XYZ file of C-alpha atoms in Angstrom:
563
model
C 0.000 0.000 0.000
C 2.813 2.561 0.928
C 4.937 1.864 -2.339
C 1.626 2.585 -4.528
C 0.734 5.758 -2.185
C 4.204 6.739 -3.232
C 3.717 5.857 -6.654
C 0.412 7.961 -7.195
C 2.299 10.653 -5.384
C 5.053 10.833 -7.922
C 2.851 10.472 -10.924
C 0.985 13.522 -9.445
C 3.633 15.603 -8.795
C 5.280 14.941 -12.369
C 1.427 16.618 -13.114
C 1.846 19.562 -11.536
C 5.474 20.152 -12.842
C 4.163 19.459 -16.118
C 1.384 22.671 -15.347
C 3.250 24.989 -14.367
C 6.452 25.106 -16.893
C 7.278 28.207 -18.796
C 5.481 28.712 -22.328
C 7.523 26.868 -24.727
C 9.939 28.793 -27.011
C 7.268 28.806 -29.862
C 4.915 31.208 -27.745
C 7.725 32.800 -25.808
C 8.933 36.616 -26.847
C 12.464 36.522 -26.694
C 13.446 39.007 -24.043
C 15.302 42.753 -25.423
C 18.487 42.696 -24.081
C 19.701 46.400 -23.463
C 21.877 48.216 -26.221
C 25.273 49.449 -25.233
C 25.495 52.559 -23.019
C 25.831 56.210 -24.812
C 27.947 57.116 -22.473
C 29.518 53.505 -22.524
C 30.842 53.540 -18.681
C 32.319 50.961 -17.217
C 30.193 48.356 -15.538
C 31.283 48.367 -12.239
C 32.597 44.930 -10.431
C 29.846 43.140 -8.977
C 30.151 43.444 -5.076
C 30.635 40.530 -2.986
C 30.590 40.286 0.976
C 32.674 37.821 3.094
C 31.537 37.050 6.929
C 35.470 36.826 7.323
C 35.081 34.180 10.628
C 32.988 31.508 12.190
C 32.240 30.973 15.777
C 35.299 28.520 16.579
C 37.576 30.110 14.099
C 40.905 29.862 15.641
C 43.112 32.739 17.387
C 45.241 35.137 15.547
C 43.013 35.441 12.783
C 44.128 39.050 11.823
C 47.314 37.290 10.342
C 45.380 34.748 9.249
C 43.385 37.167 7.111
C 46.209 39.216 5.859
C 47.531 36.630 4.091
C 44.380 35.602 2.522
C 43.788 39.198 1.226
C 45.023 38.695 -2.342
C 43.684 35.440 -3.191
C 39.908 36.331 -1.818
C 40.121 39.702 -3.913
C 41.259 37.733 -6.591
C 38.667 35.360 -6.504
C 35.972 38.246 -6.635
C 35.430 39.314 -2.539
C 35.165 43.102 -2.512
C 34.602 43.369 1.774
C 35.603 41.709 4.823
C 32.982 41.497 7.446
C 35.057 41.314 10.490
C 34.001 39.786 14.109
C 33.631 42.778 17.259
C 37.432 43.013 17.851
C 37.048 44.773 21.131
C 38.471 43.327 24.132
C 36.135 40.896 25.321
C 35.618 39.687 29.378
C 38.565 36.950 28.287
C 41.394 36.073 25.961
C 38.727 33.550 24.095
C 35.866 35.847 23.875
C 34.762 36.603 20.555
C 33.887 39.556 21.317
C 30.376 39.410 21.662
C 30.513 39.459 25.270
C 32.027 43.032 25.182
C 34.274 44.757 27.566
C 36.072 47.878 26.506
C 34.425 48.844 22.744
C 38.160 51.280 22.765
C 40.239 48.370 23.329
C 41.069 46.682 19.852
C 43.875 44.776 21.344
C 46.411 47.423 22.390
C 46.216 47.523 26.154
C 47.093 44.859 28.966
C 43.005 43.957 30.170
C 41.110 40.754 30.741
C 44.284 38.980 31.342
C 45.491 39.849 27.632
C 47.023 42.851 25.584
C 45.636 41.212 22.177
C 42.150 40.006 21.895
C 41.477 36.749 20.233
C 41.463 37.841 16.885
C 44.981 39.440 17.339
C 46.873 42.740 18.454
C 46.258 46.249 17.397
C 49.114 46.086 15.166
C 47.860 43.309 13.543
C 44.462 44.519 12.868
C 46.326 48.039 11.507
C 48.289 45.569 9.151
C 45.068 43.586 8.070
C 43.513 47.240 7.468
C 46.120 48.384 5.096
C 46.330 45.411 2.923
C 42.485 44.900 2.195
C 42.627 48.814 1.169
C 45.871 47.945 -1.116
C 43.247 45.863 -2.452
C 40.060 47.931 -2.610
C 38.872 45.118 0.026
C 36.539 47.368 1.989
C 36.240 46.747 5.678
C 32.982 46.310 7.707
C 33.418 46.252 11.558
C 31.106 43.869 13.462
C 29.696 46.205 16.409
C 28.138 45.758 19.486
C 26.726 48.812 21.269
C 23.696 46.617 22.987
C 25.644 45.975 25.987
C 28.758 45.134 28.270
C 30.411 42.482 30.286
C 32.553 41.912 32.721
C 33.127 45.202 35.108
C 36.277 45.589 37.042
C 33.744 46.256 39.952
C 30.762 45.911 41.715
C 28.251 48.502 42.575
C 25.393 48.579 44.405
C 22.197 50.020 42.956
C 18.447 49.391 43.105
C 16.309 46.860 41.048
C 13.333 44.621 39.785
C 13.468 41.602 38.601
C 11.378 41.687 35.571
C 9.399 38.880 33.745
C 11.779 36.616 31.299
C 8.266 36.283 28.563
C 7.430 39.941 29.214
C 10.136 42.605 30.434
C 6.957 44.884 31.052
C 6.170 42.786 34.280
C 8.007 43.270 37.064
C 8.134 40.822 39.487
C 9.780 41.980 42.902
C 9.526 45.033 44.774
C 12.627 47.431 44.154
C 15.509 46.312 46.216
C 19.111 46.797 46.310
C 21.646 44.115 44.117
C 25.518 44.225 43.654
C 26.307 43.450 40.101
C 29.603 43.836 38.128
C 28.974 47.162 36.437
C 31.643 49.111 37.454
C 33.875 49.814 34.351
C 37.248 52.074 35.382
C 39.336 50.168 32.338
C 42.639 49.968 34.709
C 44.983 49.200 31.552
C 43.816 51.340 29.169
C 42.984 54.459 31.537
C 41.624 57.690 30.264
C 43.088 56.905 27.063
C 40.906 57.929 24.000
C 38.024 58.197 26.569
C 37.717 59.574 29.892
C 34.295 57.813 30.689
C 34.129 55.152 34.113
C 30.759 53.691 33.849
C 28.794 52.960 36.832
C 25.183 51.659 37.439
C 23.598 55.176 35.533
C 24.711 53.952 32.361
C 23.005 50.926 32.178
C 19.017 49.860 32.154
C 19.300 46.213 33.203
C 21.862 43.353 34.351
C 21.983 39.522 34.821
C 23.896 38.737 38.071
C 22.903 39.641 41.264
C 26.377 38.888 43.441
C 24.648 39.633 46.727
C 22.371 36.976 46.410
C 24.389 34.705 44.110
C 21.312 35.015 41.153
C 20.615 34.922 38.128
C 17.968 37.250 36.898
C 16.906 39.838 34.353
C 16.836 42.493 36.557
C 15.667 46.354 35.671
C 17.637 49.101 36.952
C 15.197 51.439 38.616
C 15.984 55.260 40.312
C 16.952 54.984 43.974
C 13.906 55.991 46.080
C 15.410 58.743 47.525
C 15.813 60.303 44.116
C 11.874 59.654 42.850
C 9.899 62.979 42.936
C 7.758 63.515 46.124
C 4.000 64.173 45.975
C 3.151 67.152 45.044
C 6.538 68.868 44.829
C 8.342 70.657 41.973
C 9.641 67.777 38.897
C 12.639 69.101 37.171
C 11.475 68.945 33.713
C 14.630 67.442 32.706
C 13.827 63.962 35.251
C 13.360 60.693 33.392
C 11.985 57.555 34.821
C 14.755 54.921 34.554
C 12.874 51.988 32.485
C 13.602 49.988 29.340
C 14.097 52.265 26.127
C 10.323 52.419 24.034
C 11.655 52.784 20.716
C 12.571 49.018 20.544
C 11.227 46.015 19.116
C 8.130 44.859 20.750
C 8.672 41.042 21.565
C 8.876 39.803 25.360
C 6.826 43.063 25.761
C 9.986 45.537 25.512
C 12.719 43.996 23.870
C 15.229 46.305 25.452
C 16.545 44.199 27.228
C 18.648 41.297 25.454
C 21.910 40.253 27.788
C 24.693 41.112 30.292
C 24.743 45.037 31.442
C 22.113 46.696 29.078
C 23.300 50.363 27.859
C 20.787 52.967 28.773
C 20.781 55.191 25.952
C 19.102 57.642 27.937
C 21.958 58.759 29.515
C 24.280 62.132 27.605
C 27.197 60.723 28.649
C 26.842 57.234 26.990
C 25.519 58.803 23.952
C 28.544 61.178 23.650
C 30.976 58.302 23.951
C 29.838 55.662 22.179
C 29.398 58.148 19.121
C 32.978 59.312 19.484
C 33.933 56.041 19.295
C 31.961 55.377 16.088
C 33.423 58.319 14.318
C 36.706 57.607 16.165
C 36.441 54.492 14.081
C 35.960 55.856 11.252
C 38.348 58.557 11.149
C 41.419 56.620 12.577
C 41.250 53.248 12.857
C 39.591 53.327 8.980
C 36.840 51.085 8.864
C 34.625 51.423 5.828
C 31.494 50.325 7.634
C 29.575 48.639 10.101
C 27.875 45.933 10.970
C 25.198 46.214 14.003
C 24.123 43.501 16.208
C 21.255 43.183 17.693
C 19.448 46.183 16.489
C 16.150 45.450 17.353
C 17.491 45.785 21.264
C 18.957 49.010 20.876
C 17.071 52.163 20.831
C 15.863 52.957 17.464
C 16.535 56.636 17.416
C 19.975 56.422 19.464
C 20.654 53.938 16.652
C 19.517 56.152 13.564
C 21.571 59.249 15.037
C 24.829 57.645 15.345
C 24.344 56.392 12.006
C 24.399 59.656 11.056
C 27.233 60.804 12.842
C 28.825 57.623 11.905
C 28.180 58.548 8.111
C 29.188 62.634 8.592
C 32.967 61.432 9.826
C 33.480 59.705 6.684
C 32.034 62.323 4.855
C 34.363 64.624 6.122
C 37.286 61.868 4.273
C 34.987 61.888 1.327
C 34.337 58.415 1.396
C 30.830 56.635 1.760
C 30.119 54.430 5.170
C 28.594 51.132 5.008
C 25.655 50.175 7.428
C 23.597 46.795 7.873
C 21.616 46.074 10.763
C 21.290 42.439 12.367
C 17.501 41.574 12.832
C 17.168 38.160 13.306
C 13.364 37.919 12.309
C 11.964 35.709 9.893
C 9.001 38.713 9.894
C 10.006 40.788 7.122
C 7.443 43.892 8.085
C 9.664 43.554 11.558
C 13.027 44.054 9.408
C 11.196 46.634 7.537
C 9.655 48.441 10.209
C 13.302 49.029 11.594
C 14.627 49.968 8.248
C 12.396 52.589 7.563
C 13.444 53.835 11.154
C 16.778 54.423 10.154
C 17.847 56.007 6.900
C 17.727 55.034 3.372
C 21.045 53.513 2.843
C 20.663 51.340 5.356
C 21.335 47.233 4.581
C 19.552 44.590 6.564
C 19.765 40.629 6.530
C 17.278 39.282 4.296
C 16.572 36.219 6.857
C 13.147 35.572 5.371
C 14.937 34.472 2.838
C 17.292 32.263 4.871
C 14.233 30.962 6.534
C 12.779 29.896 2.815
C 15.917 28.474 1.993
C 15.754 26.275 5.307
C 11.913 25.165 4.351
C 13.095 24.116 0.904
C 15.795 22.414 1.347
C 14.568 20.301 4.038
C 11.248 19.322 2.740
C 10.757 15.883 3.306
C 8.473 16.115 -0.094
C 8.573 18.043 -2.666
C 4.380 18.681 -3.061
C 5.240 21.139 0.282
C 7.685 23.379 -1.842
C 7.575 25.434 -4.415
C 11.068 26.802 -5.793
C 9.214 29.744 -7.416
C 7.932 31.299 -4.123
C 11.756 31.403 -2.724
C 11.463 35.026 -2.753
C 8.137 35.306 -1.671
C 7.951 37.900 1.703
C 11.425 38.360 1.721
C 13.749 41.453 1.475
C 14.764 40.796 -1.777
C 10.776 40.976 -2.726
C 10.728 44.310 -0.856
C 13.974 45.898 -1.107
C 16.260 44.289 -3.410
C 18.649 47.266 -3.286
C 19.451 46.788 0.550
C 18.990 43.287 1.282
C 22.057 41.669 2.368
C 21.438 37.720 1.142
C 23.288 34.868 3.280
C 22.979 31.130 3.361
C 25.003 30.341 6.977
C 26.677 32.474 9.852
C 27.862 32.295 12.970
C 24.455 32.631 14.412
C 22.996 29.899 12.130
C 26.088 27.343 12.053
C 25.349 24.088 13.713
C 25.161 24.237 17.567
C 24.697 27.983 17.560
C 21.245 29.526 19.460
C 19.542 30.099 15.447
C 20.823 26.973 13.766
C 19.472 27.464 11.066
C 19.870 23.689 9.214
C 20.645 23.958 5.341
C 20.495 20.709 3.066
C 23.786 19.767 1.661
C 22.883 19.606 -1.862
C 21.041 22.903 -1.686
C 23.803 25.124 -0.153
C 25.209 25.436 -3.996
C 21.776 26.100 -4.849
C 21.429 28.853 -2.457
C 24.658 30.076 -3.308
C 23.666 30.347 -7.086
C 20.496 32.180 -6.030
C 22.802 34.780 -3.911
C 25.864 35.452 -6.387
C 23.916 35.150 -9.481
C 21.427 36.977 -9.824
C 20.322 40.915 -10.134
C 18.785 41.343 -6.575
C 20.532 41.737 -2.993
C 24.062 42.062 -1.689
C 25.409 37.977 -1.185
C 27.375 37.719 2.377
C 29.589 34.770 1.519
C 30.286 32.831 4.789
C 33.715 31.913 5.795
C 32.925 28.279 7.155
C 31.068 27.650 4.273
C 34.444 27.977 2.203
C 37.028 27.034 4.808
C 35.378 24.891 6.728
C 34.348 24.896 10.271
C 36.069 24.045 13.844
C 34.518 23.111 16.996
C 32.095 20.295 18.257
C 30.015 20.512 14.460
C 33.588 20.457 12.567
C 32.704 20.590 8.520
C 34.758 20.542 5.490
C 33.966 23.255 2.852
C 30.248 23.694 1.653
C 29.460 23.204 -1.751
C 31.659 20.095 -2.858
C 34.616 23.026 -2.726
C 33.115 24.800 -5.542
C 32.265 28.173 -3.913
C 35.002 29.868 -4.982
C 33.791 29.054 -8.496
C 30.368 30.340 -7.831
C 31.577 34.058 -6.373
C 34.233 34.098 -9.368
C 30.872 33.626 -11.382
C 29.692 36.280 -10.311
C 32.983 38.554 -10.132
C 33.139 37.829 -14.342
C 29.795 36.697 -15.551
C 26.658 37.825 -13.477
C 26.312 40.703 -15.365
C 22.815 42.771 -17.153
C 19.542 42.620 -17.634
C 17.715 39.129 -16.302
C 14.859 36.630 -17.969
C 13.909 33.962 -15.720
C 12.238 30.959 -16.640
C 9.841 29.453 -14.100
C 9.958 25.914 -15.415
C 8.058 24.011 -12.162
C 7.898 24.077 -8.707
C 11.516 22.108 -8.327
C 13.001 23.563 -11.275
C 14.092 27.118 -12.058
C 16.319 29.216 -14.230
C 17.717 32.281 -14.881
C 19.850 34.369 -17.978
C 22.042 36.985 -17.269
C 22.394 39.372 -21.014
C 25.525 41.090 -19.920
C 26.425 44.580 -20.493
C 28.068 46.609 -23.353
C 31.629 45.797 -21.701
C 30.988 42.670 -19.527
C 29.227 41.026 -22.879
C 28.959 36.828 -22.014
C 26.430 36.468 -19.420
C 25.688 33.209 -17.827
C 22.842 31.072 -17.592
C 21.569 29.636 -14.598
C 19.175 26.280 -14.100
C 18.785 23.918 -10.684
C 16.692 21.230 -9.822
C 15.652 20.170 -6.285
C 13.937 17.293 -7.579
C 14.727 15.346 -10.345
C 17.289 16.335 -13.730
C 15.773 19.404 -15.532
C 16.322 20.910 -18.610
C 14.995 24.100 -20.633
C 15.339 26.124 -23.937
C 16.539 29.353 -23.298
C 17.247 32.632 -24.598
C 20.872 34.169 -24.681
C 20.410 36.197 -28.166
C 21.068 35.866 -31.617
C 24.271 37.683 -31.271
C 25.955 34.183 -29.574
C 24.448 31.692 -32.239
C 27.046 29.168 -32.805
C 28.919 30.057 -29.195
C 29.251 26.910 -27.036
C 28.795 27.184 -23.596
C 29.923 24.818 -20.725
C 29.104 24.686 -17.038
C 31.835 26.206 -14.965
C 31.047 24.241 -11.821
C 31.361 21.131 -13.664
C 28.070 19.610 -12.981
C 27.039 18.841 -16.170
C 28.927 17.587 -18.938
C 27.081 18.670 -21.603
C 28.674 21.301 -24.457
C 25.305 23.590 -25.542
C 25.459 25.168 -29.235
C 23.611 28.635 -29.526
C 21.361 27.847 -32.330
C 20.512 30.788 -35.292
C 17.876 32.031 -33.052
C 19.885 32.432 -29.907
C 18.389 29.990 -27.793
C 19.896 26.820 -26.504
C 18.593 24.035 -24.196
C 20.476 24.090 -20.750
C 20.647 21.137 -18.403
C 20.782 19.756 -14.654
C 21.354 17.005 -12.533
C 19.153 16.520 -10.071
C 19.100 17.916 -7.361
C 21.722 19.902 -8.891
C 22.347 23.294 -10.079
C 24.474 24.166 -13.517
C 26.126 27.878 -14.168
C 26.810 28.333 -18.065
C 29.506 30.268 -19.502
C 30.621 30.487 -23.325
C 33.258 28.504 -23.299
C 36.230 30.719 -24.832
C 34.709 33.720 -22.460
C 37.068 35.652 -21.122
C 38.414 35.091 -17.655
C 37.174 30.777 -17.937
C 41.113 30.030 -17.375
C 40.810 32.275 -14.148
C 39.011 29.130 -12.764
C 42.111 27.041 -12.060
C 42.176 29.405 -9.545
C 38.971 28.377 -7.682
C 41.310 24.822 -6.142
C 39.890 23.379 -3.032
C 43.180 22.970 -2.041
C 43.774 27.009 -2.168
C 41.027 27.364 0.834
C 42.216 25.533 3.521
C 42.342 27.512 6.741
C 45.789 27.302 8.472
């Protein structure tokens, strides 16, 4: 009974493939591809991001970097995406768990001059070679909170609801966490600023009573206004910031010491320190975590201040904001907050990916609807697209699991087409360390797929909708980037299609550069030829004398191996 429920299943699904394919070429209009500029500029390279770590990437990476600098420009990465080098609350943080955001490995703290990722020096080293290599530089930040004081410090508290931070649970009373920050190694150097208990909206330790808690700062009561006395017009209630996201009730609060953005003084220093990055240590942009925990118009003025300092070097600054929400009116909703330049992680689309590529049949999927209620739907121009990071590598609090096969798929979907910014992820093409070790993603060909797109992804796009496990795309090319590629996958079984690359390339033979598919294609008079996949496969076609095709020896598993 099961094999013919399966068998009926199969036959009906080959039905619904068979509805829903593209018109056939004898109905089709073959698609314009654009005429040559007037003004024939030069396309621009396509741009192409690189998460440049993983959670358990080893120490020393700065080095590690530098020396890949050449051979990831090469290949077709235009930015690094570095982790929060700030000195963390140990020598093994990653930086996440912040301690001095000044500190980028320069002063003796936390039991360490250098943080994980290296030295000062190191980092100024890594710096200068990406810009040798127009490899722009994007600074992982985290302004949602600190760790670790050098002190404690009594102040007065409620502990507040885990499910809804609006609730508080306990009277006021006094706790002693560590959130006294005096910085003993690095001193008043490039900021004066000791922070004590003011500067900060919540905490997680209570070391009086040995607990673990979120607990809300609240104003002493000696300092509340009495009944029916004067109020200083400039006295704010300590509470949660408003302008956040609303889960848990106020989603202020996320971990650690929570920085109250209420307060001038932390305001004033943690925007000097944005345009002190900037300005001297030369970062080309940022990228902020955990934005939907900071408040939203704190966040959208030092943006702006962020943006003026490199102004003032006449060069443009670089923003995306980390909203892990698979809600895209959520990501939106903070977007339109903030400016219009500002990126944001498309992870509706990571989410889709995820559904697809784990479908246990394929009558639950539909490869069409990838994009549907994503950022690339809404905002193609400042979606950043990503298949894996450190947030979403196995073991990590969003793993986010990806099927094997489809990774390449996703990949193509990323590099190859018109819409989004793709945020290549180092594990994916050096592998991974820790408890979920992994060898490269992709069978090794990555680096084939973002040197696709470096010389190929190029001009106006057709795509062909063949069936709900079958897609495919054409890139035209441009006046001075003229081949274009062609795109088809299959999450189901092999797939083929006719399709259009223009009259201008009949007789051109074109070959997959991933090596998938074996097949040679002629361009026929009427500039169409018919493509091919594996299953569960996806196939990237170049013309096979195009320029750049010998660039691909280049692409050797053997030249990603982390050291």
């Amino acid at each position: 009974m099961a094999s013919w429920l399966r068998s009926k299943a199969q036959r009906f699904e080959g039905f619904l493939d068979g509805r829903t394919k593209s018109p056939t070429n004898e109905t089709a209009t073959a698609p314009a591809v654009k005429a040559a500029s007037e003004t024939n500029r030069p396309t621009p390279q396509n741009s192409t991001l690189l998460q440049a770590f993983e959670w358990h990437t080893p120490g020393g990476h700065w080095s590690r970097l530098a020396n890949t600098v050449s051979t990831l420009s090469d290949v077709g990465i235009t930015a690094f995406w570095l982790p929060p080098g700030c000195k963390a609350n140990d020598p093994h943080g990653n930086g996440y768990d912040c301690y001095d955001l000044w500190d980028l490995g320069e002063f003796d703290q936390k039991w360490t001059r250098a943080t994980k990722w290296g030295s000062r020096e190191e980092l100024d080293e890594l710096i200068a070679k990406a810009k040798s290599s127009d490899v722009l530089i994007i600074w992982d930040t985290v302004l949602n909170h600190k760790t670790a004081g050098d002190a404690k410090e009594e102040c007065w508290a409620v502990e507040v609801d885990r499910q809804d931070r609006t609730v508080e649970q306990t009277a006021p009373r006094k706790i002693e966490p560590w959130i006294h920050f005096n910085f003993p190694g690095r001193g008043d150097h490039y900021s004066s600023l000791k922070w004590h208990w003011q500067h900060f909206s919540g905490t997680d330790w209570d070391q009086r009573s040995q607990k673990n808690a979120i607990y809300k700062i609240v104003d002493p009561p000696e300092s509340l206004p009495r009944p029916g006395a004067a109020v200083d017009p400039n006295w704010r209630k300590k509470d949660w910031a408003t302008d956040v996201d609303d889960s848990n009730g106020n989603n202020d609060y996320l971990m650690f010491s929570n920085i109250d953005y209420s307060n001038a003084e932390v305001r004033e220093d943690v925007q000097k320190w944005g345009e002190w990055m900037v300005s001297e240590v030369g970062v080309d942009g940022f990228r902020l975590d955990a934005v939907p925990h900071i408040s939203w118009m704190f966040t959208r003025g030092w943006i702006r201040i962020a943006k003026e300092a490199a102004k003032r070097q006449n060069r443009e600054l670089f923003i995306m904001g980390e909203f892990y929400n698979s809600n895209v009116n959520k990501i939106l909703q903070w977007m339109d907050r903030m400016d219009s330049g500002v990126y944001a992680y498309d992870i509706p689309l990571l989410s889709n990916f995820a559904k697809v590529s784990m479908a246990k049949n394929k009558l639950d999927v539909d490869l069409r609807k990838v994009f549907k209620n994503t950022l690339i739907q809404h905002r193609p121009s400042n979606a950043v697209t990503l298949v894996t990071s450190h947030d979403t590598q196995p073991g990590q609090a969003v793993d986010t699991p990806i099927a094997p096969y489809f990774k390449t798929l996703a990949y193509a979907i990323m590099l190859l087409r018109r819409e989004g910014l793709p945020c290549v992820f180092w594990g994916d093409l050096y592998g991974t360390k820790g408890p979920h070790t992994s060898s490269a993603a992709c069978e090794g060909k990555l680096p084939a797929l973002v040197l696709g797109r470096k010389l190929f992804a190029y001009g106006e796009q057709t795509d062909y909708l063949q069936s709900r496990t079958s897609i495919g795309w054409v890139r035209h090319g441009t006046w001075d980037r003229a081949d274009g590629c062609v795109v088809i996958m299959s999450i189901g079984g092999a797939a083929k299609n006719s399709m259009f690359v223009g009259p201008t390339k009949a007789g051109q033979v074109w070959t997959d550069i991933l090596g998938n598919c074996g097949d040679a294609i002629t361009i026929d008079d009427r500039g169409y030829g018919i493509f091919r996949c594996a299953d569960k496969s996806v196939a990237v076609y170049v013309r096979k004398e195009a320029p750049g095709r010998a660039d691909f020896g280049a692409c050797h598993p053997a030249k990603f191996t982390m050291q």
